[in-house]
Amino acid sequence: MAFDLERTEKEFLSSLREIRTRDELENLRIKYFGRKRGILTKIASSLPLLSLKEKKILGPIFNHLKGELRQSLKERESDLSSASPKSTKEIQQKPLTSSLLFDPTAPGKEVFTGHQNPVISVIEEIKEIFHYLGFTYIDGPEVDLDLYNFQKLRIGKDHPARDTQQTYYLNDEVVLRTHTSSMQVRYMETHKPPIRVLFPGRTFRRDPVDATHLPSFYQIEGLLVDNDSSMTDLIGTLDFVIKRFFGSKTKTRVYGHYFPYTEPSIEVEVLHKNGKWMEILGAGMVHPEVLKNGRIDPRKYRGWAFGMGPERMAMLKYGINDIRLFYNGDLRFINQF
Ligand code: PHE
């Protein structure tokens, strides 16, 4: 083919954009539409030389293009004569030929699709493992009442965990949840045992950003309430899940801890490849008063709960040493997963 409609259009549009005066516009018109040497005129005169098949495809495209270019010229002309010659809207539109010149035999262009952040993959994987154990999952509000985030979990007004250094208060009663434990009582209020549920979601704390802290991070809360649940059941379940997730040879250790809403409470650490222990979750038996706050009779039922940190789990699993990498949008990092 002795001409390239796509290039012709692009060149025309880019010249058109440069035009500032009527004279320049007239020159451009002559260059393209001139009776003898006009670029479009020449193309028109070579069309009859094409094969019938080519004519069928290119003829209508050419005519359409010619009409469009003429129209753009006209619009530019009226722009120039009006008081504000700024309207370049039409000129910047997507080149017309790119959608019209479809060549089914051309090699495809590589399309870049986005993909899941590794932290979300961890959440999905944990959901799947717990699904196998009979757990469902549910979302909860990120903006919640102080009541559910603290008070119903036995975190009184003067408890150090609600230090203003840590909590984003929207007003006296409303906070950005500092943990997904805010869902425990909310859920118990509206569900009867047996309960087996996960609450994955974002949480917020006023932590300065560094390699292991972000002001917003994810947690996966788990809650089980039944009539014969026990601490050994909790530890056995966590061990099963951690081995499924990190591999059957993973070393874990459990030690006593304190949370106002569980009694007794534990923390679980996993041995990192670098030889250091890393804490990945807090857990414990749901405090009888918390069950009561959720309108569940603690004489009949017992429950356990845990809260995992999926960022930390992803760091352990993939050997990542800076939590900021998950969210700064660097494709060189993200594309490895
Ligand atoms: N909410 C605790 C935290 O953010 C984790 C936890 C959840 C502990 C459930 C006990 C029970 O660290």
Short mmCIF file of C-alpha atoms and ligand atoms in Angstrom, two decimals:
data_model
loop_
_atom_site.label_atom_id
_atom_site.label_comp_id
_atom_site.label_asym_id
_atom_site.label_seq_id
_atom_site.Cartn_x
_atom_site.Cartn_y
_atom_site.Cartn_z
CA MET A 1 0.00 0.00 0.00
CA ALA A 2 1.52 3.33 -1.05
CA PHE A 3 -0.17 5.29 1.69
CA ASP A 4 -0.78 5.02 5.37
CA LEU A 5 -4.11 6.44 6.47
CA GLU A 6 -3.33 6.12 10.11
CA ARG A 7 -0.14 8.15 9.80
CA THR A 8 -1.81 10.70 7.57
CA GLU A 9 -4.44 11.30 10.17
CA LYS A 10 -1.98 11.56 13.03
CA GLU A 11 0.23 14.00 11.17
CA PHE A 12 -2.74 16.09 10.16
CA LEU A 13 -4.06 16.28 13.71
CA SER A 14 -0.70 17.15 15.17
CA SER A 15 -0.18 19.95 12.60
CA LEU A 16 -3.68 21.17 13.31
CA ARG A 17 -2.88 21.45 16.98
CA GLU A 18 0.06 23.74 16.21
CA ILE A 19 -2.00 26.15 14.16
CA ARG A 20 -2.32 29.64 15.58
CA THR A 21 -3.37 31.82 12.63
CA ARG A 22 -5.78 31.71 9.71
CA ASP A 23 -2.89 31.75 7.24
CA GLU A 24 -1.38 28.68 8.78
CA LEU A 25 -4.75 27.04 8.64
CA GLU A 26 -5.12 27.81 4.97
CA ASN A 27 -1.68 26.34 4.26
CA LEU A 28 -2.63 23.18 6.03
CA ARG A 29 -5.84 22.98 4.03
CA ILE A 30 -3.90 23.27 0.80
CA LYS A 31 -1.34 20.71 1.93
CA TYR A 32 -4.04 18.10 2.46
CA PHE A 33 -6.95 19.12 0.27
CA GLY A 34 -5.15 21.05 -2.51
CA ARG A 35 -6.56 20.19 -5.93
CA LYS A 36 -3.31 18.94 -7.47
CA ARG A 37 -0.81 18.16 -4.79
CA GLY A 38 -2.99 17.74 -1.74
CA ILE A 39 -2.07 14.63 0.22
CA LEU A 40 -5.66 13.41 0.36
CA THR A 41 -6.19 14.26 -3.28
CA LYS A 42 -3.24 12.08 -4.20
CA ILE A 43 -4.51 9.23 -2.10
CA ALA A 44 -7.92 9.56 -3.73
CA SER A 45 -6.37 9.30 -7.18
CA SER A 46 -4.44 6.17 -6.27
CA LEU A 47 -7.46 4.37 -4.86
CA PRO A 48 -8.65 3.08 -8.24
CA LEU A 49 -5.34 1.23 -8.60
CA LEU A 50 -6.08 -1.01 -5.64
CA SER A 51 -7.50 -4.48 -5.91
CA LEU A 52 -11.24 -4.82 -5.56
CA LYS A 53 -10.84 -6.30 -2.09
CA GLU A 54 -8.63 -3.45 -0.88
CA LYS A 55 -10.95 -0.91 -2.41
CA LYS A 56 -13.86 -2.37 -0.51
CA ILE A 57 -12.08 -1.99 2.80
CA LEU A 58 -10.13 1.22 2.31
CA GLY A 59 -12.63 3.19 0.22
CA PRO A 60 -15.16 3.79 2.98
CA ILE A 61 -12.44 4.41 5.56
CA PHE A 62 -10.82 6.97 3.33
CA ASN A 63 -14.08 8.77 2.71
CA HIS A 64 -14.88 8.82 6.37
CA LEU A 65 -11.44 10.11 7.25
CA LYS A 66 -11.64 12.84 4.64
CA GLY A 67 -14.96 14.00 6.07
CA GLU A 68 -13.61 14.02 9.60
CA LEU A 69 -10.49 15.96 8.70
CA ARG A 70 -12.54 18.51 6.81
CA GLN A 71 -14.75 18.86 9.85
CA SER A 72 -11.75 19.39 12.15
CA LEU A 73 -10.47 22.10 9.83
CA LYS A 74 -13.82 23.86 9.99
CA GLU A 75 -13.97 23.68 13.73
CA ARG A 76 -10.47 25.03 14.07
CA GLU A 77 -11.42 27.84 11.74
CA SER A 78 -14.36 28.87 13.85
CA ASP A 79 -12.19 28.57 16.97
CA LEU A 80 -9.73 31.00 15.48
CA SER A 81 -12.41 33.51 14.62
CA SER A 82 -14.15 33.30 17.97
CA ALA A 83 -12.90 35.24 21.00
CA SER A 84 -11.46 32.27 22.85
CA PRO A 85 -9.48 30.10 20.48
CA LYS A 86 -8.82 27.51 23.15
CA SER A 87 -11.19 24.72 22.29
CA THR A 88 -8.91 21.91 21.24
CA LYS A 89 -11.28 19.27 22.53
CA GLU A 90 -12.08 17.81 19.15
CA ILE A 91 -8.49 17.82 18.00
CA GLN A 92 -7.31 15.81 20.93
CA GLN A 93 -9.80 13.06 20.44
CA LYS A 94 -8.56 9.55 19.85
CA PRO A 95 -7.32 9.04 16.30
CA LEU A 96 -10.15 7.75 14.23
CA THR A 97 -8.21 5.34 12.08
CA SER A 98 -6.99 3.24 14.99
CA SER A 99 -10.49 1.91 15.52
CA LEU A 100 -11.36 1.66 11.85
CA LEU A 101 -8.24 -0.01 10.53
CA PHE A 102 -8.64 -3.40 12.07
CA ASP A 103 -6.24 -5.97 10.74
CA PRO A 104 -7.21 -9.42 12.00
CA THR A 105 -3.88 -10.88 10.90
CA ALA A 106 -1.68 -8.47 12.86
CA PRO A 107 0.15 -9.89 15.89
CA GLY A 108 -1.63 -9.14 19.16
CA LYS A 109 -0.53 -6.42 21.54
CA GLU A 110 0.44 -7.57 25.02
CA VAL A 111 -2.20 -6.51 27.50
CA PHE A 112 -1.07 -5.83 31.05
CA THR A 113 -3.64 -6.93 33.56
CA GLY A 114 -3.48 -5.98 37.19
CA HIS A 115 -3.24 -8.69 39.79
CA GLN A 116 -3.80 -9.34 43.41
CA ASN A 117 -1.71 -7.74 46.12
CA PRO A 118 0.12 -10.48 48.08
CA VAL A 119 -1.62 -9.37 51.29
CA ILE A 120 -5.02 -9.99 49.72
CA SER A 121 -3.77 -13.39 48.48
CA VAL A 122 -2.83 -14.26 52.07
CA ILE A 123 -6.33 -13.31 53.25
CA GLU A 124 -7.90 -15.43 50.51
CA GLU A 125 -5.71 -18.40 51.37
CA ILE A 126 -6.51 -18.15 55.10
CA LYS A 127 -10.20 -17.88 54.27
CA GLU A 128 -9.92 -21.04 52.22
CA ILE A 129 -8.15 -22.99 54.98
CA PHE A 130 -10.80 -21.94 57.51
CA HIS A 131 -13.55 -22.66 55.06
CA TYR A 132 -12.34 -26.25 55.15
CA LEU A 133 -12.84 -26.12 58.95
CA GLY A 134 -16.41 -24.88 58.60
CA PHE A 135 -15.86 -21.13 58.99
CA THR A 136 -17.70 -18.46 57.02
CA TYR A 137 -16.54 -14.84 56.78
CA ILE A 138 -18.14 -11.43 56.85
CA ASP A 139 -17.12 -7.78 56.38
CA GLY A 140 -17.60 -5.18 59.05
CA PRO A 141 -17.51 -1.38 59.35
CA GLU A 142 -14.09 0.28 59.34
CA VAL A 143 -15.61 3.28 61.08
CA ASP A 144 -17.14 1.93 64.26
CA LEU A 145 -18.39 2.92 67.67
CA ASP A 146 -16.01 3.21 70.59
CA LEU A 147 -18.56 0.89 72.18
CA TYR A 148 -17.70 -2.09 69.93
CA ASN A 149 -14.02 -1.31 69.42
CA PHE A 150 -13.35 -0.85 73.15
CA GLN A 151 -16.05 -0.78 75.80
CA LYS A 152 -17.85 -4.04 75.06
CA LEU A 153 -14.42 -5.68 74.93
CA ARG A 154 -13.72 -4.55 78.48
CA ILE A 155 -11.36 -1.81 77.41
CA GLY A 156 -12.39 0.96 79.76
CA LYS A 157 -12.03 4.68 79.14
CA ASP A 158 -8.65 4.77 80.87
CA HIS A 159 -7.11 1.62 79.39
CA PRO A 160 -3.67 2.24 77.82
CA ALA A 161 -4.70 0.43 74.60
CA ARG A 162 -6.97 3.34 73.71
CA ASP A 163 -4.20 5.88 74.17
CA THR A 164 -4.79 8.76 71.73
CA GLN A 165 -1.37 7.99 70.30
CA GLN A 166 -2.88 4.85 68.81
CA THR A 167 -6.51 5.53 67.99
CA TYR A 168 -8.01 7.77 65.34
CA TYR A 169 -11.05 9.31 66.98
CA LEU A 170 -13.66 10.86 64.69
CA ASN A 171 -15.50 12.15 67.74
CA ASP A 172 -16.02 11.02 71.32
CA GLU A 173 -18.01 7.98 70.29
CA VAL A 174 -16.74 7.08 66.83
CA VAL A 175 -13.34 5.67 65.89
CA LEU A 176 -11.53 4.08 62.98
CA ARG A 177 -11.37 0.55 64.28
CA THR A 178 -8.00 -0.29 65.78
CA HIS A 179 -8.57 -4.03 65.41
CA THR A 180 -11.09 -6.40 63.85
CA SER A 181 -12.05 -7.54 67.36
CA SER A 182 -14.64 -4.76 67.03
CA MET A 183 -16.69 -7.36 65.15
CA GLN A 184 -16.85 -9.92 67.97
CA VAL A 185 -19.73 -8.45 69.97
CA ARG A 186 -21.41 -7.00 66.87
CA TYR A 187 -21.61 -10.50 65.43
CA MET A 188 -22.60 -12.30 68.64
CA GLU A 189 -25.48 -9.85 69.16
CA THR A 190 -27.12 -11.09 65.99
CA HIS A 191 -26.01 -14.73 65.73
CA LYS A 192 -26.63 -17.74 67.90
CA PRO A 193 -24.00 -20.41 68.64
CA PRO A 194 -22.52 -22.47 67.17
CA ILE A 195 -20.49 -19.61 65.65
CA ARG A 196 -17.55 -20.15 63.33
CA VAL A 197 -16.65 -16.98 61.46
CA LEU A 198 -13.76 -14.87 60.14
CA PHE A 199 -13.73 -11.08 60.00
CA PRO A 200 -11.03 -10.00 57.57
CA GLY A 201 -10.55 -6.28 57.01
CA ARG A 202 -8.62 -3.06 57.41
CA THR A 203 -7.69 -1.56 60.73
CA PHE A 204 -6.15 1.79 61.65
CA ARG A 205 -3.67 3.00 64.21
CA ARG A 206 -1.79 6.22 64.64
CA ASP A 207 1.57 4.55 64.12
CA PRO A 208 4.41 6.40 62.43
CA VAL A 209 5.41 4.67 59.17
CA ASP A 210 8.52 2.52 59.25
CA ALA A 211 9.66 -0.89 57.95
CA THR A 212 7.24 -2.77 60.22
CA HIS A 213 4.43 -0.24 60.87
CA LEU A 214 1.75 1.42 58.81
CA PRO A 215 -1.20 3.56 59.96
CA SER A 216 -3.51 1.18 58.11
CA PHE A 217 -3.07 -2.57 57.88
CA TYR A 218 -5.19 -5.69 57.64
CA GLN A 219 -6.25 -8.17 60.27
CA ILE A 220 -8.09 -11.45 60.08
CA GLU A 221 -10.20 -12.03 63.15
CA GLY A 222 -11.58 -15.46 63.91
CA LEU A 223 -14.38 -16.26 66.34
CA LEU A 224 -15.73 -19.60 67.46
CA VAL A 225 -18.46 -20.01 70.05
CA ASP A 226 -19.74 -23.47 70.95
CA ASN A 227 -20.56 -25.46 74.04
CA ASP A 228 -17.34 -27.46 74.25
CA SER A 229 -14.61 -25.23 72.81
CA SER A 230 -11.34 -25.11 74.72
CA MET A 231 -7.86 -23.64 74.77
CA THR A 232 -6.34 -26.87 73.37
CA ASP A 233 -8.87 -26.73 70.58
CA LEU A 234 -7.76 -23.16 69.82
CA ILE A 235 -4.06 -23.98 69.83
CA GLY A 236 -4.59 -27.14 67.78
CA THR A 237 -6.60 -25.21 65.21
CA LEU A 238 -4.01 -22.45 64.93
CA ASP A 239 -1.22 -25.00 64.58
CA PHE A 240 -3.12 -26.77 61.80
CA VAL A 241 -3.77 -23.50 59.94
CA ILE A 242 -0.21 -22.22 60.31
CA LYS A 243 1.24 -25.51 59.03
CA ARG A 244 -1.15 -25.50 56.09
CA PHE A 245 -0.18 -21.96 55.28
CA PHE A 246 3.59 -21.93 55.85
CA GLY A 247 4.36 -25.64 55.36
CA SER A 248 4.24 -28.70 57.59
CA LYS A 249 7.76 -28.20 59.01
CA THR A 250 7.04 -24.69 60.30
CA LYS A 251 8.15 -24.05 63.87
CA THR A 252 5.74 -22.12 66.08
CA ARG A 253 5.70 -21.16 69.73
CA VAL A 254 2.89 -20.06 72.00
CA TYR A 255 3.20 -18.00 75.15
CA GLY A 256 0.93 -16.29 77.61
CA HIS A 257 -0.18 -12.73 77.00
CA TYR A 258 -2.86 -10.30 78.09
CA PHE A 259 -5.89 -8.97 76.24
CA PRO A 260 -8.81 -7.51 78.23
CA TYR A 261 -11.33 -9.45 76.12
CA THR A 262 -9.80 -12.93 76.30
CA GLU A 263 -8.90 -15.01 79.33
CA PRO A 264 -6.50 -16.71 79.17
CA SER A 265 -4.70 -14.96 76.30
CA ILE A 266 -1.79 -16.07 74.12
CA GLU A 267 0.44 -14.85 71.34
CA VAL A 268 1.83 -17.08 68.61
CA GLU A 269 5.19 -16.63 66.96
CA VAL A 270 6.59 -18.28 63.85
CA LEU A 271 10.29 -18.92 63.25
CA HIS A 272 11.56 -16.80 60.38
CA LYS A 273 14.18 -18.12 57.93
CA ASN A 274 16.60 -15.56 59.39
CA GLY A 275 16.39 -17.35 62.76
CA LYS A 276 14.20 -14.72 64.47
CA TRP A 277 10.76 -15.35 65.93
CA MET A 278 8.00 -13.18 64.53
CA GLU A 279 4.64 -12.61 66.21
CA ILE A 280 1.76 -13.21 63.82
CA LEU A 281 -1.32 -13.37 66.00
CA GLY A 282 -2.97 -12.77 69.36
CA ALA A 283 -5.69 -15.08 70.66
CA GLY A 284 -7.49 -16.48 73.67
CA MET A 285 -10.69 -17.77 75.22
CA VAL A 286 -13.44 -15.16 74.87
CA HIS A 287 -13.96 -13.48 78.25
CA PRO A 288 -17.32 -14.48 79.81
CA GLU A 289 -18.29 -10.82 80.10
CA VAL A 290 -17.69 -10.33 76.38
CA LEU A 291 -19.98 -13.29 75.65
CA LYS A 292 -22.57 -11.65 77.88
CA ASN A 293 -22.17 -8.36 76.02
CA GLY A 294 -22.94 -10.36 72.89
CA ARG A 295 -26.11 -11.75 74.54
CA ILE A 296 -24.64 -15.26 74.81
CA ASP A 297 -24.92 -17.14 78.09
CA PRO A 298 -21.37 -17.89 79.37
CA ARG A 299 -22.69 -20.72 81.55
CA LYS A 300 -23.80 -22.57 78.42
CA TYR A 301 -21.21 -21.54 75.88
CA ARG A 302 -17.52 -20.92 75.57
CA GLY A 303 -15.64 -19.35 72.72
CA TRP A 304 -12.23 -18.53 71.40
CA ALA A 305 -10.98 -15.75 69.18
CA PHE A 306 -7.80 -14.72 67.43
CA GLY A 307 -6.52 -11.82 65.35
CA MET A 308 -3.87 -12.45 62.67
CA GLY A 309 -1.71 -9.97 60.77
CA PRO A 310 -1.73 -10.91 57.07
CA GLU A 311 1.01 -8.37 56.18
CA ARG A 312 3.32 -10.04 58.67
CA MET A 313 2.36 -13.47 57.36
CA ALA A 314 3.14 -12.38 53.80
CA MET A 315 6.48 -10.98 54.99
CA LEU A 316 7.34 -14.29 56.63
CA LYS A 317 6.19 -16.43 53.75
CA TYR A 318 7.94 -14.47 51.01
CA GLY A 319 10.95 -13.17 52.98
CA ILE A 320 9.99 -9.49 52.68
CA ASN A 321 11.61 -7.17 55.20
CA ASP A 322 9.78 -3.89 54.61
CA ILE A 323 5.99 -3.65 55.06
CA ARG A 324 5.84 -0.44 52.98
CA LEU A 325 6.60 -2.45 49.82
CA PHE A 326 3.05 -3.86 49.83
CA TYR A 327 1.40 -0.51 49.28
CA ASN A 328 3.77 1.86 47.51
CA GLY A 329 2.68 0.62 44.08
CA ASP A 330 6.14 -0.32 42.78
CA LEU A 331 5.41 -2.75 39.93
CA ARG A 332 8.87 -4.33 40.16
CA PHE A 333 7.82 -5.60 43.58
CA ILE A 334 4.17 -6.39 42.93
CA ASN A 335 4.79 -8.27 39.68
CA GLN A 336 6.79 -10.92 41.50
CA PHE A 337 3.65 -12.40 43.04
N1 PHE B 1 -7.13 -7.63 68.73
C1 PHE B 1 -5.84 -8.16 69.05
C2 PHE B 1 -4.77 -7.29 68.37
O1 PHE B 1 -5.11 -6.43 67.59
C3 PHE B 1 -5.70 -9.59 68.60
C4 PHE B 1 -6.68 -10.51 69.28
C5 PHE B 1 -7.83 -10.87 68.67
C6 PHE B 1 -6.39 -11.03 70.54
C7 PHE B 1 -8.73 -11.74 69.27
C8 PHE B 1 -7.27 -11.89 71.16
C9 PHE B 1 -8.42 -12.24 70.51
O2 PHE B 1 -3.59 -7.47 68.61
#
